[in-house]
Every structure is written in C-alpha cells, then in structure tokens.
PDB file of C-alpha atoms in Angstrom:
ATOM      1  CA  MET A   1      -2.731  10.006 -20.335  1.00 70.00           C
ATOM      2  CA  GLU A   2      -2.975  10.716 -24.178  1.00 72.00           C
ATOM      3  CA  ASN A   3       0.307   8.977 -25.890  1.00 77.00           C
ATOM      4  CA  LYS A   4      -0.552   4.744 -25.911  1.00 91.00           C
ATOM      5  CA  ASN A   5       1.841   3.577 -27.999  1.00 95.00           C
ATOM      6  CA  PHE A   6       5.609   3.232 -27.150  1.00 98.00           C
ATOM      7  CA  ASP A   7       8.784   0.923 -27.710  1.00 98.00           C
ATOM      8  CA  VAL A   8       9.206  -0.515 -24.635  1.00 98.00           C
ATOM      9  CA  ILE A   9       5.829  -1.435 -22.134  1.00 98.00           C
ATOM     10  CA  ILE A  10       7.951  -2.474 -17.966  1.00 98.00           C
ATOM     11  CA  THR A  11       5.091  -4.579 -15.896  1.00 96.00           C
ATOM     12  CA  GLY A  12       6.631  -3.235 -12.213  1.00 94.00           C
ATOM     13  CA  GLY A  13       8.340   0.014 -11.245  1.00 93.00           C
ATOM     14  CA  SER A  14      10.120  -0.914  -8.168  1.00 93.00           C
ATOM     15  CA  TYR A  15      13.320  -1.798  -8.592  1.00 94.00           C
ATOM     16  CA  SER A  16      14.167  -4.051 -11.413  1.00 96.00           C
ATOM     17  CA  GLY A  17      11.741  -2.236 -13.505  1.00 97.00           C
ATOM     18  CA  LEU A  18      13.204   1.075 -12.633  1.00 97.00           C
ATOM     19  CA  SER A  19      16.614  -0.334 -13.271  1.00 97.00           C
ATOM     20  CA  ALA A  20      15.505  -1.626 -16.757  1.00 98.00           C
ATOM     21  CA  GLY A  21      13.760   1.867 -17.340  1.00 98.00           C
ATOM     22  CA  MET A  22      17.003   4.141 -16.301  1.00 98.00           C
ATOM     23  CA  SER A  23      18.548   1.778 -18.680  1.00 98.00           C
ATOM     24  CA  LEU A  24      15.922   2.448 -21.324  1.00 98.00           C
ATOM     25  CA  GLY A  25      15.596   6.250 -20.828  1.00 98.00           C
ATOM     26  CA  ARG A  26      19.233   7.218 -20.971  1.00 97.00           C
ATOM     27  CA  SER A  27      19.028   5.143 -24.954  1.00 98.00           C
ATOM     28  CA  LEU A  28      16.513   7.539 -26.205  1.00 98.00           C
ATOM     29  CA  ARG A  29      13.594   5.011 -25.555  1.00 98.00           C
ATOM     30  CA  ASN A  30      10.147   5.906 -25.271  1.00 98.00           C
ATOM     31  CA  VAL A  31       9.372   3.935 -21.865  1.00 98.00           C
ATOM     32  CA  LEU A  32       5.940   4.090 -19.870  1.00 98.00           C
ATOM     33  CA  ILE A  33       5.970   1.972 -16.280  1.00 98.00           C
ATOM     34  CA  ILE A  34       3.516   0.488 -15.622  1.00 97.00           C
ATOM     35  CA  ASP A  35       2.803  -0.322 -11.514  1.00 94.00           C
ATOM     36  CA  ASN A  36       0.619  -0.451  -8.328  1.00 89.00           C
ATOM     37  CA  GLY A  37       3.208   0.282  -5.840  1.00 84.00           C
ATOM     38  CA  LYS A  38       2.261  -2.900  -3.893  1.00 78.00           C
ATOM     39  CA  PRO A  39       5.466  -4.928  -3.776  1.00 73.00           C
ATOM     40  CA  CYS A  40       6.053  -7.502  -2.026  1.00 71.00           C
ATOM     41  CA  ASN A  41       8.456  -6.216   0.745  1.00 73.00           C
ATOM     42  CA  ARG A  42       6.476  -3.115   1.389  1.00 74.00           C
ATOM     43  CA  GLN A  43       6.092  -4.477   5.428  1.00 73.00           C
ATOM     44  CA  THR A  44      10.500  -5.087   5.761  1.00 82.00           C
ATOM     45  CA  PRO A  45      11.765  -2.484   8.272  1.00 79.00           C
ATOM     46  CA  HIS A  46      15.320  -1.808   5.916  1.00 84.00           C
ATOM     47  CA  SER A  47      16.723  -3.473   3.357  1.00 83.00           C
ATOM     48  CA  HIS A  48      20.626  -5.234   3.197  1.00 85.00           C
ATOM     49  CA  ASN A  49      23.254  -6.310   1.467  1.00 84.00           C
ATOM     50  CA  PHE A  50      22.748  -3.238  -1.145  1.00 87.00           C
ATOM     51  CA  VAL A  51      25.931  -1.508  -1.418  1.00 86.00           C
ATOM     52  CA  THR A  52      25.397   2.613  -1.424  1.00 85.00           C
ATOM     53  CA  HIS A  53      21.746   2.065  -0.033  1.00 87.00           C
ATOM     54  CA  ASP A  54      22.465  -0.468   3.430  1.00 86.00           C
ATOM     55  CA  GLY A  55      20.088  -0.502   5.905  1.00 80.00           C
ATOM     56  CA  LYS A  56      17.272   2.341   4.007  1.00 86.00           C
ATOM     57  CA  THR A  57      13.880   1.258   3.876  1.00 85.00           C
ATOM     58  CA  PRO A  58      12.885  -0.638   1.008  1.00 84.00           C
ATOM     59  CA  SER A  59      10.276   2.055   0.405  1.00 87.00           C
ATOM     60  CA  GLU A  60      13.286   4.748   0.853  1.00 90.00           C
ATOM     61  CA  ILE A  61      15.668   3.027  -1.574  1.00 88.00           C
ATOM     62  CA  ALA A  62      12.285   2.637  -4.742  1.00 89.00           C
ATOM     63  CA  GLN A  63      11.609   6.450  -3.609  1.00 92.00           C
ATOM     64  CA  LEU A  64      15.018   7.438  -5.266  1.00 94.00           C
ATOM     65  CA  ALA A  65      15.271   5.193  -8.146  1.00 93.00           C
ATOM     66  CA  LYS A  66      11.461   6.502  -9.785  1.00 95.00           C
ATOM     67  CA  LYS A  67      13.422  10.321  -8.671  1.00 96.00           C
ATOM     68  CA  ASP A  68      16.776   9.113 -10.517  1.00 96.00           C
ATOM     69  CA  VAL A  69      14.331   7.432 -13.390  1.00 97.00           C
ATOM     70  CA  GLU A  70      12.185  10.648 -13.752  1.00 97.00           C
ATOM     71  CA  LYS A  71      15.475  12.516 -14.512  1.00 97.00           C
ATOM     72  CA  TYR A  72      14.804  11.061 -18.419  1.00 98.00           C
ATOM     73  CA  ASN A  73      11.610  12.612 -20.278  1.00 96.00           C
ATOM     74  CA  THR A  74      11.279   9.565 -22.462  1.00 97.00           C
ATOM     75  CA  VAL A  75      10.219   7.732 -19.410  1.00 98.00           C
ATOM     76  CA  GLN A  76       6.453   7.659 -18.200  1.00 97.00           C
ATOM     77  CA  PHE A  77       4.469   6.335 -15.915  1.00 97.00           C
ATOM     78  CA  TYR A  78       0.983   4.690 -14.985  1.00 96.00           C
ATOM     79  CA  ASN A  79       0.021   4.373 -11.170  1.00 95.00           C
ATOM     80  CA  GLY A  80      -2.413   0.664 -11.594  1.00 94.00           C
ATOM     81  CA  THR A  81      -2.457  -2.566 -12.221  1.00 93.00           C
ATOM     82  CA  VAL A  82      -1.892  -4.646 -14.991  1.00 94.00           C
ATOM     83  CA  VAL A  83      -5.310  -7.413 -15.805  1.00 93.00           C
ATOM     84  CA  LYS A  84      -3.837  -8.704 -19.328  1.00 92.00           C
ATOM     85  CA  THR A  85      -1.209  -9.079 -21.698  1.00 94.00           C
ATOM     86  CA  GLN A  86      -1.402  -9.793 -25.340  1.00 93.00           C
ATOM     87  CA  LYS A  87       0.934 -10.153 -28.690  1.00 94.00           C
ATOM     88  CA  THR A  88      -0.634  -8.054 -31.483  1.00 94.00           C
ATOM     89  CA  THR A  89       0.257  -7.995 -35.195  1.00 92.00           C
ATOM     90  CA  GLU A  90       3.026  -4.973 -33.966  1.00 90.00           C
ATOM     91  CA  GLY A  91       3.905  -6.368 -30.970  1.00 95.00           C
ATOM     92  CA  PHE A  92       1.518  -6.150 -27.641  1.00 97.00           C
ATOM     93  CA  GLU A  93      -0.784  -4.817 -26.004  1.00 96.00           C
ATOM     94  CA  ILE A  94      -1.227  -4.098 -21.933  1.00 95.00           C
ATOM     95  CA  GLU A  95      -4.422  -3.610 -20.364  1.00 95.00           C
ATOM     96  CA  THR A  96      -4.994  -2.136 -16.745  1.00 95.00           C
ATOM     97  CA  SER A  97      -7.752  -2.556 -13.893  1.00 93.00           C
ATOM     98  CA  SER A  98      -9.041   1.004 -15.453  1.00 94.00           C
ATOM     99  CA  GLY A  99     -10.022  -0.034 -18.653  1.00 93.00           C
ATOM    100  CA  GLU A 100      -6.759   1.723 -20.788  1.00 95.00           C
ATOM    101  CA  LYS A 101      -4.644   0.052 -23.088  1.00 95.00           C
ATOM    102  CA  PHE A 102      -1.414   0.543 -24.215  1.00 97.00           C
ATOM    103  CA  ASN A 103       0.901  -1.024 -27.182  1.00 97.00           C
ATOM    104  CA  ALA A 104       4.302  -1.280 -27.181  1.00 97.00           C
ATOM    105  CA  LYS A 105       7.413  -3.036 -29.551  1.00 97.00           C
ATOM    106  CA  ARG A 106       8.723  -5.012 -26.423  1.00 98.00           C
ATOM    107  CA  LEU A 107       7.942  -6.244 -23.333  1.00 98.00           C
ATOM    108  CA  ILE A 108       9.380  -5.998 -20.270  1.00 98.00           C
ATOM    109  CA  LEU A 109       8.416  -8.416 -16.960  1.00 97.00           C
ATOM    110  CA  ALA A 110       9.308  -7.066 -13.823  1.00 96.00           C
ATOM    111  CA  SER A 111       6.348  -7.517 -11.824  1.00 93.00           C
ATOM    112  CA  GLY A 112       7.607  -9.443  -9.086  1.00 92.00           C
ATOM    113  CA  VAL A 113       5.374 -12.862  -7.003  1.00 93.00           C
ATOM    114  CA  LYS A 114       2.915 -12.864  -4.626  1.00 92.00           C
ATOM    115  CA  ASP A 115       3.564 -14.493  -1.830  1.00 92.00           C
ATOM    116  CA  ILE A 116       1.191 -17.315  -0.464  1.00 94.00           C
ATOM    117  CA  MET A 117       1.154 -17.004   3.103  1.00 93.00           C
ATOM    118  CA  PRO A 118       0.509 -20.492   5.358  1.00 95.00           C
ATOM    119  CA  ASP A 119      -2.656 -20.384   7.446  1.00 95.00           C
ATOM    120  CA  ILE A 120      -0.631 -19.188  10.753  1.00 97.00           C
ATOM    121  CA  PRO A 121      -1.771 -16.352  12.947  1.00 97.00           C
ATOM    122  CA  GLY A 122       0.485 -13.811  12.879  1.00 97.00           C
ATOM    123  CA  PHE A 123       2.755 -15.178  10.155  1.00 97.00           C
ATOM    124  CA  ALA A 124       1.903 -12.215   7.676  1.00 95.00           C
ATOM    125  CA  GLU A 125       1.573 -10.063   9.932  1.00 96.00           C
ATOM    126  CA  CYS A 126       5.362 -11.199  10.910  1.00 96.00           C
ATOM    127  CA  TRP A 127       6.332 -11.500   7.075  1.00 94.00           C
ATOM    128  CA  GLY A 128       9.099  -9.616   6.342  1.00 92.00           C
ATOM    129  CA  ILE A 129       9.675  -7.990   9.830  1.00 93.00           C
ATOM    130  CA  SER A 130      10.853 -11.086  11.904  1.00 95.00           C
ATOM    131  CA  VAL A 131       9.342 -13.622   9.938  1.00 96.00           C
ATOM    132  CA  ILE A 132      12.636 -13.735   7.148  1.00 94.00           C
ATOM    133  CA  HIS A 133      13.053 -15.651   3.719  1.00 90.00           C
ATOM    134  CA  CYS A 134      16.779 -15.080   3.307  1.00 89.00           C
ATOM    135  CA  PRO A 135      19.498 -14.788   5.850  1.00 91.00           C
ATOM    136  CA  TYR A 136      21.925 -12.601   2.804  1.00 90.00           C
ATOM    137  CA  CYS A 137      19.119  -9.391   3.426  1.00 89.00           C
ATOM    138  CA  HIS A 138      17.944 -10.080   7.042  1.00 90.00           C
ATOM    139  CA  GLY A 139      21.270 -12.563   8.774  1.00 92.00           C
ATOM    140  CA  TYR A 140      23.214 -10.832   9.986  1.00 94.00           C
ATOM    141  CA  GLU A 141      20.764  -8.656  11.792  1.00 94.00           C
ATOM    142  CA  VAL A 142      19.348 -10.974  14.277  1.00 95.00           C
ATOM    143  CA  LYS A 143      23.091 -13.193  13.943  1.00 95.00           C
ATOM    144  CA  ASN A 144      22.963 -15.562  17.166  1.00 96.00           C
ATOM    145  CA  GLU A 145      19.770 -14.767  18.278  1.00 96.00           C
ATOM    146  CA  VAL A 146      17.142 -17.746  19.347  1.00 97.00           C
ATOM    147  CA  THR A 147      16.310 -19.011  15.748  1.00 97.00           C
ATOM    148  CA  GLY A 148      14.269 -20.801  14.009  1.00 97.00           C
ATOM    149  CA  ILE A 149      13.458 -22.451  10.375  1.00 97.00           C
ATOM    150  CA  LEU A 150      10.293 -23.503   8.991  1.00 97.00           C
ATOM    151  CA  SER A 151      10.783 -25.720   6.044  1.00 96.00           C
ATOM    152  CA  ASN A 152      10.784 -29.683   5.312  1.00 96.00           C
ATOM    153  CA  GLY A 153      12.125 -31.758   3.288  1.00 95.00           C
ATOM    154  CA  ASP A 154      15.901 -31.229   1.069  1.00 95.00           C
ATOM    155  CA  MET A 155      14.535 -27.573   1.146  1.00 93.00           C
ATOM    156  CA  ALA A 156      14.632 -27.537   4.992  1.00 96.00           C
ATOM    157  CA  TYR A 157      17.937 -29.083   5.216  1.00 97.00           C
ATOM    158  CA  GLU A 158      19.579 -27.099   2.376  1.00 95.00           C
ATOM    159  CA  PHE A 159      18.591 -24.172   4.444  1.00 94.00           C
ATOM    160  CA  SER A 160      19.348 -25.347   7.622  1.00 96.00           C
ATOM    161  CA  LYS A 161      23.470 -24.988   6.579  1.00 96.00           C
ATOM    162  CA  LEU A 162      23.107 -21.707   5.354  1.00 95.00           C
ATOM    163  CA  ILE A 163      21.316 -20.162   9.271  1.00 96.00           C
ATOM    164  CA  PHE A 164      23.721 -22.540  11.183  1.00 96.00           C
ATOM    165  CA  ASN A 165      26.443 -20.055  10.166  1.00 94.00           C
ATOM    166  CA  LEU A 166      24.803 -17.163  11.477  1.00 96.00           C
ATOM    167  CA  THR A 167      23.589 -18.568  14.991  1.00 96.00           C
ATOM    168  CA  LYS A 168      23.990 -21.114  16.996  1.00 94.00           C
ATOM    169  CA  ASN A 169      21.149 -21.509  18.479  1.00 96.00           C
ATOM    170  CA  LEU A 170      18.437 -22.836  16.000  1.00 97.00           C
ATOM    171  CA  THR A 171      15.514 -24.977  15.961  1.00 97.00           C
ATOM    172  CA  LEU A 172      14.366 -26.146  12.283  1.00 98.00           C
ATOM    173  CA  PHE A 173      10.221 -26.406  12.926  1.00 98.00           C
ATOM    174  CA  THR A 174       8.766 -28.840   9.786  1.00 97.00           C
ATOM    175  CA  ASN A 175       5.096 -28.642  11.171  1.00 97.00           C
ATOM    176  CA  GLY A 176       4.223 -31.829  11.012  1.00 96.00           C
ATOM    177  CA  LYS A 177       5.992 -34.808  10.339  1.00 97.00           C
ATOM    178  CA  ALA A 178       9.775 -34.238   9.207  1.00 97.00           C
ATOM    179  CA  ALA A 179       9.928 -35.623   5.172  1.00 97.00           C
ATOM    180  CA  LEU A 180      14.481 -36.104   6.076  1.00 97.00           C
ATOM    181  CA  THR A 181      16.174 -38.475   5.125  1.00 97.00           C
ATOM    182  CA  GLU A 182      18.400 -40.840   8.209  1.00 96.00           C
ATOM    183  CA  GLU A 183      21.709 -39.293   6.817  1.00 97.00           C
ATOM    184  CA  GLN A 184      20.179 -35.371   7.088  1.00 97.00           C
ATOM    185  CA  LEU A 185      18.605 -35.919  10.836  1.00 97.00           C
ATOM    186  CA  GLU A 186      22.089 -37.285  12.250  1.00 97.00           C
ATOM    187  CA  LYS A 187      24.001 -34.503  10.240  1.00 97.00           C
ATOM    188  CA  LEU A 188      21.192 -32.044  12.020  1.00 97.00           C
ATOM    189  CA  LYS A 189      22.226 -34.248  15.331  1.00 96.00           C
ATOM    190  CA  GLN A 190      25.771 -34.072  14.971  1.00 97.00           C
ATOM    191  CA  ASN A 191      25.215 -29.590  14.288  1.00 97.00           C
ATOM    192  CA  LYS A 192      23.161 -30.083  17.859  1.00 97.00           C
ATOM    193  CA  ILE A 193      20.307 -28.349  15.288  1.00 97.00           C
ATOM    194  CA  ILE A 194      16.880 -29.135  17.313  1.00 97.00           C
ATOM    195  CA  LEU A 195      13.688 -30.875  15.661  1.00 97.00           C
ATOM    196  CA  ASN A 196      10.453 -30.274  16.450  1.00 98.00           C
ATOM    197  CA  GLU A 197       7.360 -31.439  14.261  1.00 98.00           C
ATOM    198  CA  ASP A 198       4.816 -30.390  16.508  1.00 98.00           C
ATOM    199  CA  GLU A 199       1.739 -28.311  14.361  1.00 97.00           C
ATOM    200  CA  ILE A 200       2.338 -24.731  14.938  1.00 98.00           C
ATOM    201  CA  GLU A 201      -0.856 -22.905  16.086  1.00 97.00           C
ATOM    202  CA  SER A 202       0.153 -19.670  15.632  1.00 98.00           C
ATOM    203  CA  ILE A 203       2.908 -17.208  15.818  1.00 98.00           C
ATOM    204  CA  GLN A 204       2.638 -14.598  18.886  1.00 97.00           C
ATOM    205  CA  HIS A 205       3.947 -11.105  17.871  1.00 97.00           C
ATOM    206  CA  LYS A 206       4.354  -7.891  19.342  1.00 96.00           C
ATOM    207  CA  ASN A 207       4.060  -5.541  16.109  1.00 94.00           C
ATOM    208  CA  GLY A 208       5.254  -8.108  13.414  1.00 95.00           C
ATOM    209  CA  SER A 209       7.998  -9.161  16.177  1.00 96.00           C
ATOM    210  CA  ILE A 210       8.131 -12.626  17.173  1.00 97.00           C
ATOM    211  CA  GLN A 211       8.035 -13.208  20.985  1.00 97.00           C
ATOM    212  CA  LYS A 212       6.814 -17.360  20.427  1.00 97.00           C
ATOM    213  CA  ILE A 213       5.280 -20.257  18.306  1.00 98.00           C
ATOM    214  CA  ILE A 214       2.358 -21.924  20.121  1.00 98.00           C
ATOM    215  CA  PHE A 215       1.727 -25.617  18.824  1.00 98.00           C
ATOM    216  CA  LYS A 216      -1.315 -27.070  18.429  1.00 97.00           C
ATOM    217  CA  ASN A 217      -0.521 -29.871  22.051  1.00 97.00           C
ATOM    218  CA  GLY A 218      -0.342 -26.691  23.792  1.00 95.00           C
ATOM    219  CA  LYS A 219       3.459 -26.030  24.457  1.00 97.00           C
ATOM    220  CA  GLU A 220       5.411 -23.020  23.852  1.00 97.00           C
ATOM    221  CA  ILE A 221       8.427 -21.893  22.164  1.00 97.00           C
ATOM    222  CA  PRO A 222      10.738 -18.093  22.697  1.00 97.00           C
ATOM    223  CA  LEU A 223      11.869 -17.355  19.277  1.00 96.00           C
ATOM    224  CA  GLN A 224      13.787 -14.210  18.037  1.00 96.00           C
ATOM    225  CA  ALA A 225      13.327 -15.038  14.739  1.00 97.00           C
ATOM    226  CA  LEU A 226      12.105 -17.514  11.797  1.00 98.00           C
ATOM    227  CA  TYR A 227      13.341 -18.125   9.026  1.00 97.00           C
ATOM    228  CA  ALA A 228      10.692 -19.192   6.128  1.00 95.00           C
ATOM    229  CA  LYS A 229      10.336 -20.655   3.180  1.00 88.00           C
ATOM    230  CA  ILE A 230       6.893 -20.523   1.757  1.00 91.00           C
ATOM    231  CA  PRO A 231       4.786 -21.042  -1.501  1.00 91.00           C
ATOM    232  CA  PHE A 232       4.481 -17.470  -4.876  1.00 93.00           C
ATOM    233  CA  GLU A 233       2.690 -17.223  -7.397  1.00 93.00           C
ATOM    234  CA  GLN A 234       3.320 -14.745 -10.428  1.00 93.00           C
ATOM    235  CA  ASN A 235       1.674 -11.451 -10.372  1.00 90.00           C
ATOM    236  CA  LEU A 236       0.824 -12.047 -14.062  1.00 88.00           C
ATOM    237  CA  ASN A 237      -0.881 -14.681 -15.396  1.00 87.00           C
ATOM    238  CA  VAL A 238       2.086 -14.338 -18.415  1.00 85.00           C
ATOM    239  CA  SER A 239       1.728 -18.280 -19.143  1.00 80.00           C
ATOM    240  CA  ASP A 240      -1.581 -18.533 -19.896  1.00 82.00           C
ATOM    241  CA  ASP A 241      -1.565 -14.530 -21.847  1.00 86.00           C
ATOM    242  CA  LEU A 242       1.352 -14.707 -23.598  1.00 92.00           C
ATOM    243  CA  GLY A 243       2.358 -18.035 -23.381  1.00 93.00           C
ATOM    244  CA  CYS A 244       5.425 -17.375 -21.448  1.00 95.00           C
ATOM    245  CA  GLU A 245       7.029 -20.696 -20.052  1.00 96.00           C
ATOM    246  CA  LEU A 246       7.873 -21.059 -16.344  1.00 96.00           C
ATOM    247  CA  THR A 247      10.301 -23.247 -14.653  1.00 96.00           C
ATOM    248  CA  GLU A 248       9.526 -26.247 -11.874  1.00 94.00           C
ATOM    249  CA  GLN A 249       9.884 -23.438  -9.487  1.00 93.00           C
ATOM    250  CA  GLY A 250       7.288 -21.750 -11.162  1.00 95.00           C
ATOM    251  CA  PHE A 251       9.314 -19.058 -12.255  1.00 96.00           C
ATOM    252  CA  ILE A 252       8.866 -17.245 -15.819  1.00 96.00           C
ATOM    253  CA  LYS A 253      11.878 -19.067 -17.654  1.00 97.00           C
ATOM    254  CA  VAL A 254      14.381 -16.846 -19.151  1.00 98.00           C
ATOM    255  CA  ASP A 255      17.979 -16.779 -20.754  1.00 98.00           C
ATOM    256  CA  MET A 256      21.307 -15.307 -19.909  1.00 97.00           C
ATOM    257  CA  MET A 257      20.294 -12.516 -22.247  1.00 98.00           C
ATOM    258  CA  GLN A 258      16.646 -12.209 -20.063  1.00 98.00           C
ATOM    259  CA  LYS A 259      14.759 -13.759 -22.652  1.00 98.00           C
ATOM    260  CA  THR A 260      11.502 -15.511 -21.798  1.00 97.00           C
ATOM    261  CA  THR A 261      10.374 -18.023 -24.498  1.00 97.00           C
ATOM    262  CA  VAL A 262       8.705 -15.991 -26.036  1.00 97.00           C
ATOM    263  CA  PRO A 263      10.466 -13.480 -28.917  1.00 97.00           C
ATOM    264  CA  GLY A 264      10.062  -9.651 -27.996  1.00 97.00           C
ATOM    265  CA  VAL A 265       9.525 -10.591 -24.460  1.00 97.00           C
ATOM    266  CA  PHE A 266      11.804 -10.052 -21.939  1.00 98.00           C
ATOM    267  CA  ALA A 267      11.573 -10.513 -18.092  1.00 98.00           C
ATOM    268  CA  CYS A 268      13.769 -10.075 -14.027  1.00 97.00           C
ATOM    269  CA  GLY A 269      13.862  -9.683 -11.048  1.00 96.00           C
ATOM    270  CA  ASP A 270      11.885 -11.397  -8.169  1.00 94.00           C
ATOM    271  CA  ASN A 271       9.613 -12.944 -11.043  1.00 95.00           C
ATOM    272  CA  VAL A 272      13.040 -15.059 -12.620  1.00 97.00           C
ATOM    273  CA  THR A 273      14.831 -16.016 -10.056  1.00 94.00           C
ATOM    274  CA  MET A 274      15.074 -17.411  -6.307  1.00 90.00           C
ATOM    275  CA  MET A 275      17.475 -14.561  -5.551  1.00 88.00           C
ATOM    276  CA  ARG A 276      15.082 -11.991  -3.941  1.00 86.00           C
ATOM    277  CA  SER A 277      17.208  -8.651  -3.429  1.00 89.00           C
ATOM    278  CA  VAL A 278      17.043  -5.168  -4.373  1.00 91.00           C
ATOM    279  CA  ALA A 279      20.710  -5.934  -5.676  1.00 93.00           C
ATOM    280  CA  ASN A 280      20.466  -8.845  -7.992  1.00 94.00           C
ATOM    281  CA  ALA A 281      16.592  -7.027  -9.434  1.00 95.00           C
ATOM    282  CA  VAL A 282      18.339  -3.800 -10.329  1.00 96.00           C
ATOM    283  CA  ALA A 283      21.767  -5.818 -11.918  1.00 96.00           C
ATOM    284  CA  GLN A 284      18.745  -8.030 -13.795  1.00 98.00           C
ATOM    285  CA  GLY A 285      16.595  -5.290 -15.220  1.00 98.00           C
ATOM    286  CA  ASN A 286      19.622  -3.075 -16.052  1.00 98.00           C
ATOM    287  CA  PHE A 287      20.971  -5.750 -18.237  1.00 98.00           C
ATOM    288  CA  ALA A 288      17.511  -5.703 -19.583  1.00 98.00           C
ATOM    289  CA  GLY A 289      17.190  -2.854 -20.325  1.00 98.00           C
ATOM    290  CA  ALA A 290      20.257  -2.861 -22.314  1.00 98.00           C
ATOM    291  CA  VAL A 291      19.754  -6.065 -24.544  1.00 98.00           C
ATOM    292  CA  VAL A 292      16.052  -4.795 -25.215  1.00 98.00           C
ATOM    293  CA  ASN A 293      17.784  -1.405 -26.576  1.00 98.00           C
ATOM    294  CA  LYS A 294      20.098  -3.857 -28.874  1.00 98.00           C
ATOM    295  CA  GLU A 295      17.357  -5.895 -30.066  1.00 97.00           C
ATOM    296  CA  LEU A 296      15.076  -2.425 -30.840  1.00 98.00           C
ATOM    297  CA  SER A 297      18.653  -0.819 -32.431  1.00 98.00           C
ATOM    298  CA  ASP A 298      18.956  -3.782 -34.889  1.00 97.00           C
ATOM    299  CA  GLU A 299      15.956  -4.084 -35.981  1.00 95.00           C
ATOM    300  CA  GLU A 300      16.186  -0.202 -36.673  1.00 95.00           C
ATOM    301  CA  PHE A 301      19.271   0.277 -38.311  1.00 95.00           C
TER     302      PHE A 301
END
C-alpha cells in the first residue's frame, strides 16, 4: 500500500468499524480500516435482533456491510493485525504484525474483545452455537428448552431473571459453591429454578450442539442450551500503548460522544459495552464516524 497517511485509521473491520468507515467515507474522509478477519462471533451460525438482517449468519452481514463500504473510494482496507498503537506529534502511528506502519490524525478503536474460555472440555467448541452469551441475540431460538446458566454471584442472579422469562425449565450451574445471598437463593427457589453446585468435568456435544453436562462426581444432566458469562480481554493493549483508561469491567472508557480518555482516540463496539450485539455495534460505529468527521471539520475550517 503506497499511501501511509490517513485522516482516520479504524482498527477492526467488523460491524462497528465498517459502520464508522461508511460514515466517514460518505464525508469524503481518507480512511484506512485494518482487520484480520477473526471476529469473536465467527462460530455463531445465526445473528438475530437486527432488523433487515435477522437470522443471517454474522459473516454474511459483515460481507454485505463491507461491500457497501467499498463503494466509497476514500476508504481503503488492509488485511492484517495491529500490534502497536502510539501517539505522535501529528496524530497516531499504527504498526501491524508485518511491520508496516500507518499514520492518521484520528484513531477509532473498533477491534472488539477476546473471550477467555474456561478450562472445560467442549465449552469452546459450543461457544456461540449452543453455549450462548445473550438472551436478546439467541434466546428466542431456544425458548422453552431445557436450559442452563453457567454463572455465580450477582451476575448469575440477574441473568436468571432474564432467562426465566424465556424458559421455566431452568438450572443455574455455579460450578462450585454458590456465592448468592439467602434472599437470592430463596427467590430462585420460589421460581423453581434449580441450583446445581457440582463442579463441571466437561460438556458433551455434537458439532457444537450441547447434549449433556458431565460433572466431576460422575453425574450427567441433559441440556439443550447453556447461557454463560465469561471473562474477556481487549484485543489491543490500548491502556499501555495509548494510555486509554479502562472501566472496572475492562471496557474502554468512552463518553457520550464515543471519545476515550485520550484526545483524538475514539472507540465503539464490543470493546466499550457489555451490550454485545450487531445492531448496537453498527449504531455506535455510525455515530463515532460522524463525531470524528465533525471534529476534523471544526479543526480544518
């Protein structure tokens, strides 16, 4: 790629990054979108709760989005992985794993997050297929099925209330001693939500579809779906490289304008919110692109 200098570099070319790219491309901004083609939902067979695209595969939505953005010749794409980001006197320098470096006046972080899988055989193979993270994205498809929740503490309790609306055949698996209050435990009992504190040995599945949970004590429980909240980490080390502040939960801290704590750096998508959905990512990216264009316009006028 001959051109190394851009108005805006977007790290991440999934829904949020592409949406930001379209907003900026339509504003005639010179944009580079860097993406390695490995979104966190690549195993998910269907995406839901996004009008006009409900039920399509995540990759199909991304391909359609990229095709739309490619119509704007001021937007360029680079297939690669960002390994370093740093501030310069003119803006920001981005370095990829191949050693190439690019510069921009503004930076939009749309690189998403990396899920950290628990050490449970079968879990990773089912992630996004029958082990699911979001009742809004996947809950309707498994409504009234034999369902489990893998969580503990306050998160498990709050999750139970949401899933109880979708199925009454529900078991909460804490994978060890429950860390819930007496009041929470009583509420689960009142709603006939089964509490299981046995430690999980593995998940038996067929091509990512859960068949049963096997426990270390030898017990087995058949299951059709399992909701899980698991840890994550940022795909980019923006806190060390750029100095972007993170929230207590590990998300990039942004204000109402998608601005991070570092001037000139914006962020949108899964890396800033627990509401991980395609629709939300598209909305945030669209808005971030508009805000960045406004900031550049004010600077240049």
